[in-house]
Structure formats: structure tokens, C-alpha cells
mmCIF file of C-alpha atoms and ligand atoms in Angstrom:
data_model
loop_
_atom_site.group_PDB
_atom_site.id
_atom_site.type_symbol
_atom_site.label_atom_id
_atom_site.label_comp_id
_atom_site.label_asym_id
_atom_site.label_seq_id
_atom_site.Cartn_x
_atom_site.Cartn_y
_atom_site.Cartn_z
ATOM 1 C CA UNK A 1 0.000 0.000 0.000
ATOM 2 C CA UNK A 2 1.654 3.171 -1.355
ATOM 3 C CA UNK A 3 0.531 6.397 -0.293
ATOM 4 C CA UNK A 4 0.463 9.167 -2.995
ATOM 5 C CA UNK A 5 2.757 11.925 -3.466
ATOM 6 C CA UNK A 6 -0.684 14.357 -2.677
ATOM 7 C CA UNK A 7 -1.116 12.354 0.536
ATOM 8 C CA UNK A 8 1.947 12.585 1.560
ATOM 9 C CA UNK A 9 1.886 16.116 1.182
ATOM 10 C CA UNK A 10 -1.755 16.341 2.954
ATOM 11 C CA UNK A 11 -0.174 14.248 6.113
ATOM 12 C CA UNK A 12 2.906 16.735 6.394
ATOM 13 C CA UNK A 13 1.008 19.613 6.132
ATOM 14 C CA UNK A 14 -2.551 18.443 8.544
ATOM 15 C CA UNK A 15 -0.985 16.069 10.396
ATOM 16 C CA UNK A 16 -3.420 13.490 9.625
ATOM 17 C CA UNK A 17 -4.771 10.934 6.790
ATOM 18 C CA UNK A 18 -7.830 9.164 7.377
ATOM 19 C CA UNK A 19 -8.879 6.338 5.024
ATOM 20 C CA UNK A 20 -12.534 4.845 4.892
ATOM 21 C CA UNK A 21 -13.030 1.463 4.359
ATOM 22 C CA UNK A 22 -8.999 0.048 4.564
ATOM 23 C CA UNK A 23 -10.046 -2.983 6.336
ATOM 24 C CA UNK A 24 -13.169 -4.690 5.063
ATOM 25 C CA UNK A 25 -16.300 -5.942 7.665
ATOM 26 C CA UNK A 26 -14.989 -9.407 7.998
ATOM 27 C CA UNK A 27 -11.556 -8.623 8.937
ATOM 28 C CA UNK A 28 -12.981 -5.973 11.576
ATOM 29 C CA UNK A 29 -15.584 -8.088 13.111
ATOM 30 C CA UNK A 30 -12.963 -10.765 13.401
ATOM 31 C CA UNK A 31 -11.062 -8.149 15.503
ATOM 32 C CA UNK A 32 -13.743 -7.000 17.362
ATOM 33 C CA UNK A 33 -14.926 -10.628 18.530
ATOM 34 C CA UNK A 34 -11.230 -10.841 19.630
ATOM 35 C CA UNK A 35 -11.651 -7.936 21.663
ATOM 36 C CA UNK A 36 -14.556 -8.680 23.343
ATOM 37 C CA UNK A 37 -12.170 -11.824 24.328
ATOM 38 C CA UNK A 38 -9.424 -10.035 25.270
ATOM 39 C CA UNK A 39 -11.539 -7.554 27.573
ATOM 40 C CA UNK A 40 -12.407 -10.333 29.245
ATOM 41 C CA UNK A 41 -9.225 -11.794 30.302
ATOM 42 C CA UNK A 42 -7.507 -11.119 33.939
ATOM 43 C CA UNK A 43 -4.374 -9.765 33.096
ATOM 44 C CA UNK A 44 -2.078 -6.756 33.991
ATOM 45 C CA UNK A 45 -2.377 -5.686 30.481
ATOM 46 C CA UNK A 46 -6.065 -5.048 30.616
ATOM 47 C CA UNK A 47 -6.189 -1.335 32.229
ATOM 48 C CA UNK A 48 -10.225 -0.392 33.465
ATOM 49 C CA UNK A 49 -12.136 2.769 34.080
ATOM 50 C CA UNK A 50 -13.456 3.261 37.324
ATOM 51 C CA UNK A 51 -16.578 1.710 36.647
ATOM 52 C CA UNK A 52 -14.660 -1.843 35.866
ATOM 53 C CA UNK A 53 -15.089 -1.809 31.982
ATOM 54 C CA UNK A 54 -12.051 -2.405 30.087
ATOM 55 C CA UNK A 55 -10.319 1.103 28.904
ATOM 56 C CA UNK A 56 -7.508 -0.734 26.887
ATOM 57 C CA UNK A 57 -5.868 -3.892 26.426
ATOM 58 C CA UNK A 58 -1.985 -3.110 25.797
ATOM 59 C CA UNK A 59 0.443 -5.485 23.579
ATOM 60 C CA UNK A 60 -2.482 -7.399 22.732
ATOM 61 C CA UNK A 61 -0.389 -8.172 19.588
ATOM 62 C CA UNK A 62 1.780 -10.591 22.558
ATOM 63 C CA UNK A 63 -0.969 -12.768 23.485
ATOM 64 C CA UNK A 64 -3.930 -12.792 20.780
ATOM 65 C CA UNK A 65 -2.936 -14.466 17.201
ATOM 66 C CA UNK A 66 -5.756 -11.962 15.495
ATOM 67 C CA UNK A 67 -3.944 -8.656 17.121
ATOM 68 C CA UNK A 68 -0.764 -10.490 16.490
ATOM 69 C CA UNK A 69 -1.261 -10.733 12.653
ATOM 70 C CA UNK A 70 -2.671 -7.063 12.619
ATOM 71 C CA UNK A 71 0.366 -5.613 13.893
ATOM 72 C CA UNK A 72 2.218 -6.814 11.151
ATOM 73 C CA UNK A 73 -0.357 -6.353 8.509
ATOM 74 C CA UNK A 74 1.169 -4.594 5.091
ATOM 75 C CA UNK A 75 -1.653 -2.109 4.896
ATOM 76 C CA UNK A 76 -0.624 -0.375 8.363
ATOM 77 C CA UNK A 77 3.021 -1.040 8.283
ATOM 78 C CA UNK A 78 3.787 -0.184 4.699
ATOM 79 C CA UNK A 79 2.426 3.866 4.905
ATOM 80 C CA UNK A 80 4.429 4.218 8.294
ATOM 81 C CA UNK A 81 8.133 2.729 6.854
ATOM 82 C CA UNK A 82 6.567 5.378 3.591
ATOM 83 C CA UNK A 83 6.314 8.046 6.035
ATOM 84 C CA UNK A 84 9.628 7.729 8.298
ATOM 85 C CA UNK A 85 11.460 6.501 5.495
ATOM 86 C CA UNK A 86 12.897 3.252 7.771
ATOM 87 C CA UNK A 87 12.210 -0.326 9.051
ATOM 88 C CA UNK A 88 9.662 0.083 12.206
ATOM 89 C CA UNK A 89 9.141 -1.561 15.632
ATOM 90 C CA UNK A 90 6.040 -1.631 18.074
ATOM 91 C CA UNK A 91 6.702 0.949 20.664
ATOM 92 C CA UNK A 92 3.041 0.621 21.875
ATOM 93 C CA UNK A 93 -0.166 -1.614 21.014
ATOM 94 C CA UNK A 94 -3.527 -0.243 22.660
ATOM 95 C CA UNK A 95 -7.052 -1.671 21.896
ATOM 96 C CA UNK A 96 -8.918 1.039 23.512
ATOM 97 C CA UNK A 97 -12.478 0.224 24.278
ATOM 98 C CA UNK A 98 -14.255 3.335 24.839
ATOM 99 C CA UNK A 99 -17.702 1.231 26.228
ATOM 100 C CA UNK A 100 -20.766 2.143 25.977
ATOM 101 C CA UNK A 101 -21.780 4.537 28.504
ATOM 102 C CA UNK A 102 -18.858 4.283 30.376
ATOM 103 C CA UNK A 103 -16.044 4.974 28.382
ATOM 104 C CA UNK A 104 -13.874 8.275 29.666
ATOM 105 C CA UNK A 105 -11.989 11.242 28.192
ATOM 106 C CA UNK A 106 -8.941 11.298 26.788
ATOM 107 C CA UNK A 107 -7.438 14.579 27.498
ATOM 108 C CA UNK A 108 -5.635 16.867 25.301
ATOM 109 C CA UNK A 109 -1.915 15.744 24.413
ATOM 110 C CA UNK A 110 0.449 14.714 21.961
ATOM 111 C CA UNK A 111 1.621 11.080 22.071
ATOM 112 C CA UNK A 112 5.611 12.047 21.549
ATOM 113 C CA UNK A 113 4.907 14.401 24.729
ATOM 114 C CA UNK A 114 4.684 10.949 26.566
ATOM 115 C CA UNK A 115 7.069 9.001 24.812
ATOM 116 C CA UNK A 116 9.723 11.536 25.045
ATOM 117 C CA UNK A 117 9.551 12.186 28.552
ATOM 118 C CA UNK A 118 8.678 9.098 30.270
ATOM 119 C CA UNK A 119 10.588 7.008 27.446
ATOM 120 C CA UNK A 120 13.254 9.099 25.877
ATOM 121 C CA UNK A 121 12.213 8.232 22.716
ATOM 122 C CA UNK A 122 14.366 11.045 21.374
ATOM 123 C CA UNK A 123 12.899 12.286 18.095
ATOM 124 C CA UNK A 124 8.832 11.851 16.982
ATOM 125 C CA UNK A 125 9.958 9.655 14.171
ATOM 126 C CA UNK A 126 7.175 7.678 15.575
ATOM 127 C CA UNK A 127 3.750 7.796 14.686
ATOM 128 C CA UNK A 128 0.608 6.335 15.538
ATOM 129 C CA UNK A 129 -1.816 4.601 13.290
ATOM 130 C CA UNK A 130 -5.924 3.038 14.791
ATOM 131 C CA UNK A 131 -8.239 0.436 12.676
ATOM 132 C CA UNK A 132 -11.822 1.649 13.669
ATOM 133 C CA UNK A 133 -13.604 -1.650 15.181
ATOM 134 C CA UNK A 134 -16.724 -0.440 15.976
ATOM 135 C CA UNK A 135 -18.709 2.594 13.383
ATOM 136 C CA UNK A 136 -17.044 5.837 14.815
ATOM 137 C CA UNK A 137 -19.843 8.347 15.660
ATOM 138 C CA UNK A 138 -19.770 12.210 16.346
ATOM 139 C CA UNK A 139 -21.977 10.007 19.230
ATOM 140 C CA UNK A 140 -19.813 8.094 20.717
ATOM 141 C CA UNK A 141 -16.586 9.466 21.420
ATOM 142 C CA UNK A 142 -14.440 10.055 18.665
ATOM 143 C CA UNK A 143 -10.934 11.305 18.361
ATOM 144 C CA UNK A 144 -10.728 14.977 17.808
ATOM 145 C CA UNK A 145 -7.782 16.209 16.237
ATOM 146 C CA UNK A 146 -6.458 20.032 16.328
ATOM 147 C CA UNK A 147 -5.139 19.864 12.370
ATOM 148 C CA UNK A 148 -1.777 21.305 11.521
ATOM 149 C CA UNK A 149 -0.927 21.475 15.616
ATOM 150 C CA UNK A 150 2.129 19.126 14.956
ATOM 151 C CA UNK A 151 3.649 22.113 13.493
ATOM 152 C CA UNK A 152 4.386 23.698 16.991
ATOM 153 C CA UNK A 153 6.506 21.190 18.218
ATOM 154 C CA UNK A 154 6.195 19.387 21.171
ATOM 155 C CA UNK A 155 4.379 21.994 23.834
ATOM 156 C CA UNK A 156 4.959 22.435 27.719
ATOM 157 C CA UNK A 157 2.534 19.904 29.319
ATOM 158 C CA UNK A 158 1.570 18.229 32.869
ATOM 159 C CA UNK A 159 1.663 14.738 34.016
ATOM 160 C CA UNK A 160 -1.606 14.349 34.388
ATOM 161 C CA UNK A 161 -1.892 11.200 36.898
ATOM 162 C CA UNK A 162 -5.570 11.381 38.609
ATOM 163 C CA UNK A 163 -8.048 12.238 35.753
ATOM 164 C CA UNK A 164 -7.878 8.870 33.999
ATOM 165 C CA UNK A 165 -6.472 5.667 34.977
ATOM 166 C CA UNK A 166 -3.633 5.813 32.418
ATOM 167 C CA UNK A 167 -1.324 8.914 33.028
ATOM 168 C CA UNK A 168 -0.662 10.939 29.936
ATOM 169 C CA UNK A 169 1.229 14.387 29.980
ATOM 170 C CA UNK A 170 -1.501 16.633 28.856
ATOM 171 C CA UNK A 171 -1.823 20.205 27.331
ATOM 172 C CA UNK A 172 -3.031 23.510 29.260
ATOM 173 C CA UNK A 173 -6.289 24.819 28.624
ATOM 174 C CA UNK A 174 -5.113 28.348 27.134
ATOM 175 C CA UNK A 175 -2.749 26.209 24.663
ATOM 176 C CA UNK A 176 -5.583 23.989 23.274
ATOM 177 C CA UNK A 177 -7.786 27.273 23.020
ATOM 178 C CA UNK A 178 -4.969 28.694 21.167
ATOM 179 C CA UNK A 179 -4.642 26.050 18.705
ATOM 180 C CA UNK A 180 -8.279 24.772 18.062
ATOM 181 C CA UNK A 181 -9.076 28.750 17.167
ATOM 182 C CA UNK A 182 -6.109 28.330 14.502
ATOM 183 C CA UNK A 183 -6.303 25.589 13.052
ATOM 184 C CA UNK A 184 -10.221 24.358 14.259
ATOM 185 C CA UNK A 185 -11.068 20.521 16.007
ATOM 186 C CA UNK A 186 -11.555 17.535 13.630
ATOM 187 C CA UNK A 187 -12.929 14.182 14.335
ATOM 188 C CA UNK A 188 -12.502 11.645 11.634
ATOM 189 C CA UNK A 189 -15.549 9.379 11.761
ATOM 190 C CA UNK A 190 -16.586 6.141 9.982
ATOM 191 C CA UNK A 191 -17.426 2.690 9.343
ATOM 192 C CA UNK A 192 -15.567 -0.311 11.283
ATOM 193 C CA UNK A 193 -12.984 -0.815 8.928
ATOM 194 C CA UNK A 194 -11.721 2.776 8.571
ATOM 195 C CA UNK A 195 -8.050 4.017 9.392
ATOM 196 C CA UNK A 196 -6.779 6.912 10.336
ATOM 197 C CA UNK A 197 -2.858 7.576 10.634
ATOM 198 C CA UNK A 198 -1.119 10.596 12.747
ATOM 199 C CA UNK A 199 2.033 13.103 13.668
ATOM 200 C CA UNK A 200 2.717 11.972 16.865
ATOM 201 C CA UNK A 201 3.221 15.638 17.538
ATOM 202 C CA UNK A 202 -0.172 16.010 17.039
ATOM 203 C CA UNK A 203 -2.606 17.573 19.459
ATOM 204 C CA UNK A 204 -5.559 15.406 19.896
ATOM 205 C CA UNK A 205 -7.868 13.854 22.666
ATOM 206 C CA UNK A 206 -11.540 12.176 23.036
ATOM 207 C CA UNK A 207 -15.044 12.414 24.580
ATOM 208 C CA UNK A 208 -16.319 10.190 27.305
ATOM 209 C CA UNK A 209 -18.555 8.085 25.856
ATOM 210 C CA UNK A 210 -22.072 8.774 27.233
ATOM 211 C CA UNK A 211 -23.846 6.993 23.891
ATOM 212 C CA UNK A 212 -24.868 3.233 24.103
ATOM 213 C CA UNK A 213 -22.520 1.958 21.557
ATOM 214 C CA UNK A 214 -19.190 0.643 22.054
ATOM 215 C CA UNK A 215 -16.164 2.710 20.317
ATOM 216 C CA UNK A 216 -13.568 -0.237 20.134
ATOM 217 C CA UNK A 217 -10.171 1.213 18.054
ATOM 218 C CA UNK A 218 -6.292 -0.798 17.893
ATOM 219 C CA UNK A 219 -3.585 1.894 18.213
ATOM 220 C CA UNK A 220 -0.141 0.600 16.568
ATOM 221 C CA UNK A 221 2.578 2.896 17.520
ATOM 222 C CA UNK A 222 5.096 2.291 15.175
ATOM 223 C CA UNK A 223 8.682 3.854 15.768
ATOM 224 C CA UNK A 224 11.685 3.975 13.117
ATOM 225 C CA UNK A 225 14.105 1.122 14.616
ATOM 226 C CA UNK A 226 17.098 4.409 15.366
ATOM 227 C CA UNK A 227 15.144 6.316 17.529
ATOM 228 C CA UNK A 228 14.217 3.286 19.507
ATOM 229 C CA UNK A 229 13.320 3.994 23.383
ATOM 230 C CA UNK A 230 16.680 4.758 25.710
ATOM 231 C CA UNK A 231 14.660 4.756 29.235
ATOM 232 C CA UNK A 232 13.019 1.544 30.730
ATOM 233 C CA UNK A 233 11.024 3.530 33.381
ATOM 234 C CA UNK A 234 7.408 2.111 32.045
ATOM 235 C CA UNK A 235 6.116 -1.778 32.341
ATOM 236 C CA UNK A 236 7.774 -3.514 29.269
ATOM 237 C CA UNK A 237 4.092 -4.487 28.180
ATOM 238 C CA UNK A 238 3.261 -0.251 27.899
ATOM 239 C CA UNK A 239 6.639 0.451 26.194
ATOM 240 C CA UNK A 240 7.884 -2.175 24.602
ATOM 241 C CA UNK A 241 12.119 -2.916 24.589
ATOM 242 C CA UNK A 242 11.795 -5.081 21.355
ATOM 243 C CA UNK A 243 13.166 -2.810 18.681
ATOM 244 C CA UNK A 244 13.162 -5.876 16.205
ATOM 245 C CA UNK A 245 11.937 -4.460 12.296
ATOM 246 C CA UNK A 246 8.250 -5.601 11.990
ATOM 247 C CA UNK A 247 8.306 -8.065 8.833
ATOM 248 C CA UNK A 248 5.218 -7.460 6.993
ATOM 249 C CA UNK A 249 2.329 -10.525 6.431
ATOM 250 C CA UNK A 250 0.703 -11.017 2.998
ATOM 251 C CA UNK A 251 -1.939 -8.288 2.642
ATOM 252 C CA UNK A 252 -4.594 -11.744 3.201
ATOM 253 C CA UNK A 253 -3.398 -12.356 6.977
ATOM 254 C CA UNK A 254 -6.703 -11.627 8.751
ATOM 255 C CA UNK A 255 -8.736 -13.431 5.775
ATOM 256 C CA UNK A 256 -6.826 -16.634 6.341
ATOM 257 C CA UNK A 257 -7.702 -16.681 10.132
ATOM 258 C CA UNK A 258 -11.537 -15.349 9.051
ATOM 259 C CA UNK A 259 -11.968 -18.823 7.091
ATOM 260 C CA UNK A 260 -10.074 -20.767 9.679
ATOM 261 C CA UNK A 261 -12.629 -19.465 12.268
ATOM 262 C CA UNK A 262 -15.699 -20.229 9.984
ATOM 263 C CA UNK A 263 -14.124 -23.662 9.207
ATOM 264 C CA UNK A 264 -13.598 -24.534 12.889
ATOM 265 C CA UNK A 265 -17.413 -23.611 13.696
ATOM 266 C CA UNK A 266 -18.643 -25.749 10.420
ATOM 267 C CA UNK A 267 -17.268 -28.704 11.933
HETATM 268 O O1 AKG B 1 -8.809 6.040 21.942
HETATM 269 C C1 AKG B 1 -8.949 7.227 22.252
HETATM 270 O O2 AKG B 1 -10.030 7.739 22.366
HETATM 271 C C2 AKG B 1 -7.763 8.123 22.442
HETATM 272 C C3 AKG B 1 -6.461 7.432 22.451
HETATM 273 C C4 AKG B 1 -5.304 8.344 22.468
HETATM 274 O O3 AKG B 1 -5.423 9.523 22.422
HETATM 275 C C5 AKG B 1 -3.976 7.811 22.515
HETATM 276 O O4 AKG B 1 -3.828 6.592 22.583
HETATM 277 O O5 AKG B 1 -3.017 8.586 22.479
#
């Protein structure tokens, strides 16, 4: 999957690409069953809200063969190497669940704020790119994205440790303001199946979600392999010390474990 010379020149300049339809309905229901697994489990990986739903499953790609094979599929890898212009490696894997009803904000931040500080990740050739599981609703939480905010740079921000169970260093009020009356708020929304791809200086955040349908969405972070992380300060499963290329799958990866699943219930 190549991305064109214009969308290459749309990413640089708004910071973001979406893409309707990348993954077809089969390949994200297969993912979204496997979430619904996943959520499930009892494992450090699996951080909740206060309520008890699941927030996000992290390095689900370690111990789920469906998230596995996604985190090496062609059509997510291939734009990123594009982009950076190098071989990649996971730095992070979410599968945030946003639930019904339950699902909380995401403040405003810029991923490469947290990778750089609590990390040392030291340049944002890193970038993240999310597979919509669920339809993506102005409804029911969506990402919002401040376009062209990459631009600026990483910005001054706080670690924000009580709002959320997942500390993030997030953006002052009178900075966001700033920015979202430049450059306005965006919130790519779609079918299951859509991707959208981002600067990971780019200033974003998301809704609680107070609508009664679920707003699941896989996060690869994908880092060039020479600006791999130098600090080990966060759990190995949150940023992860492999820096080992990612070897793209054939572009049928998810297909092949669709018909193995539909096979295994025929019989
Ligand atoms: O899934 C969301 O709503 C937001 C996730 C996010 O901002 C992040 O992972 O950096």
C-alpha cells in the first residue's frame, strides 16, 4: 500500500490521513470478537475505568494471534516505513475500548509528549496509526484532532496522573484554546474498517462516551528502529524494549484466520 505523493503532502502539512473502508467488515468483526475476548481476560495488560469496563488492552499483539497478525499487517506497516522513510518496531499496542456509557476522556496531548519524557524516545519519528472496530460516531466518542498542531513542536505539558487511569502528559487549557481557534477541532468518523494515521506531535484527545454503543479502536505505535526507546522507566508491556523491524504478512493475513474461524465452527 503506497501512499500518494498528494497524501503525503496532505499528512505533512494536517498532520493526519484518514482512510474509509482500509479494512473490510470481515476482517474488523474478526477483531472486534477478539476484543470482546481479550476484555475479558484477567491480566495486567487489561487497564479499566473506574466503573470496571475495560479502557484498553496493551500489547495485545503478545498474546492474541488476530492482534498479532494485525500488527504486522502490510496495509498499516507499509504507509508508516513510507512516512519515516525506515524499518519500524512496536513501541506501543492499545485496543482502547471506549464502552458504551462508560467509556472516559482522553485529554488533550500529543503522544511524543509521553514518549519523550517518560521514554526518551528522542525524536517523533514515531507515529501512531488506529483500525476503527466499531462505526465511529460524532456520538460516541471520537478522536478529535487540532489539524496542523504538529507544526508547533512538542508543547509544555503536565503529568496528568488522577483524571484517567492511564497517566498521559496533557496540554493547558489556554494552549488547546490557542490552537483549536487556529487551526479548528476535527474528528474523523466512519465505518468499522476505517483508518486513520497521525504526527505523533499532534494535538488530539476524546469524549467520554455517554452513547450506548461501544467505540472499540487498535492503536499501533510504530517507531523507526534508530530512535528506539533509551529509558526503561514504564512496564515492558506499555513500552515495549523489542526494537526488532516488523516483517510485513501477505496483505490476506486476517482473511486466512476469518476462514479458519468459519471452518472450525462448520465442523
Ligand atoms: O482512543 C482514544 O479515544 C484516544 C487514544 C489516544 O489519544 C492515545 O492513545 O493517544
Amino acid at each position: 500500500m503506497k501512499l500518494s505523493q498528494e497524501q503525503m503532502a496532505r499528512f505533512d502539512q494536517e498532520g493526519f490521513l484518514f482512510f474509509p473502508d482500509w479494512f473490510s467488515s470481515d476482517e474488523a468483526n474478526l477483531l472486534l470478537e477478539e476484543a470482546a475476548l481479550v476484555y475479558g481476560l484477567d491480566r495486567k495488560e487489561v487497564v479499566r475505568e473506574t466503573s470496571g469496563v475495560a479502557r484498553t488492552a496493551f500489547a495485545a499483539h503478545t498474546y492474541n494471534e488476530a492482534f498479532s497478525r494485525l500488527g504486522c499487517h502490510p496495509r498499516l506497516i507499509d504507509p508508516v516505513v513510507q512516512i519515516l522513510d525506515e524499518a519500524v518496531y512496536m513501541h506501543q499496542y492499545k485496543v482502547n475500548a471506549k464502552a458504551a456509557f462508560d467509556g472516559e476522556v482522553w485529554q488533550w496531548h500529543q503522544d511524543f509528549g509521553t514518549w519523550h519524557r517518560d521514554d526518551e524516545m528522542p525524536e517523533p519519528r514515531a507515529m501512531n496509526i488506529a483500525v476503527f472496530l466499531d462505526d465511529v460516531t460524532p456520538a460516541n466518542g471520537p478522536l478529535l484532532f487540532i489539524p496542523r498542531s504538529h507544526k508547533r513542536g512538542t508543547l509544555p505539558a503536565g503529568h496528568d496522573i488522577q483524571t484517567t487511569s492511564y497517566p498521559l502528559w496533557t496540554l493547558d487549557r489556554d494552549v488547546v484554546s490557542e490552537l483549536a481557534c487556529a487551526g479548528g477541532i476535527e474528528a474523523p468518523v466512519g465505518k468499522a474498517g476505517g483508518v486513520v494515521m497521525f504526527n505523533s506531535n499532534l494535538v488530539h484527545a476524546s469524549p467520554p462516551n455517554i452513547s450506548p454503543f461501544g467505540r472499540t479502536i487498535v492503536y499501533l505505535s510504530l517507531c523507526a528502529v534508530s530512535n528506539h526507546i533509551r529509558r526503561y522507566h514504564r512496564a515492558e508491556y506499555i513500552a515495549h524494549r523489542d526494537f526488532t523491524p516488523i516483517e510485513p504478512l501477505a496483505d490476506d493475513c486476517l482473511m486466512q484466520l476469518v476462514a479458519e474461524r468459519q471452518l472450525s465452527k462448520a465442523s
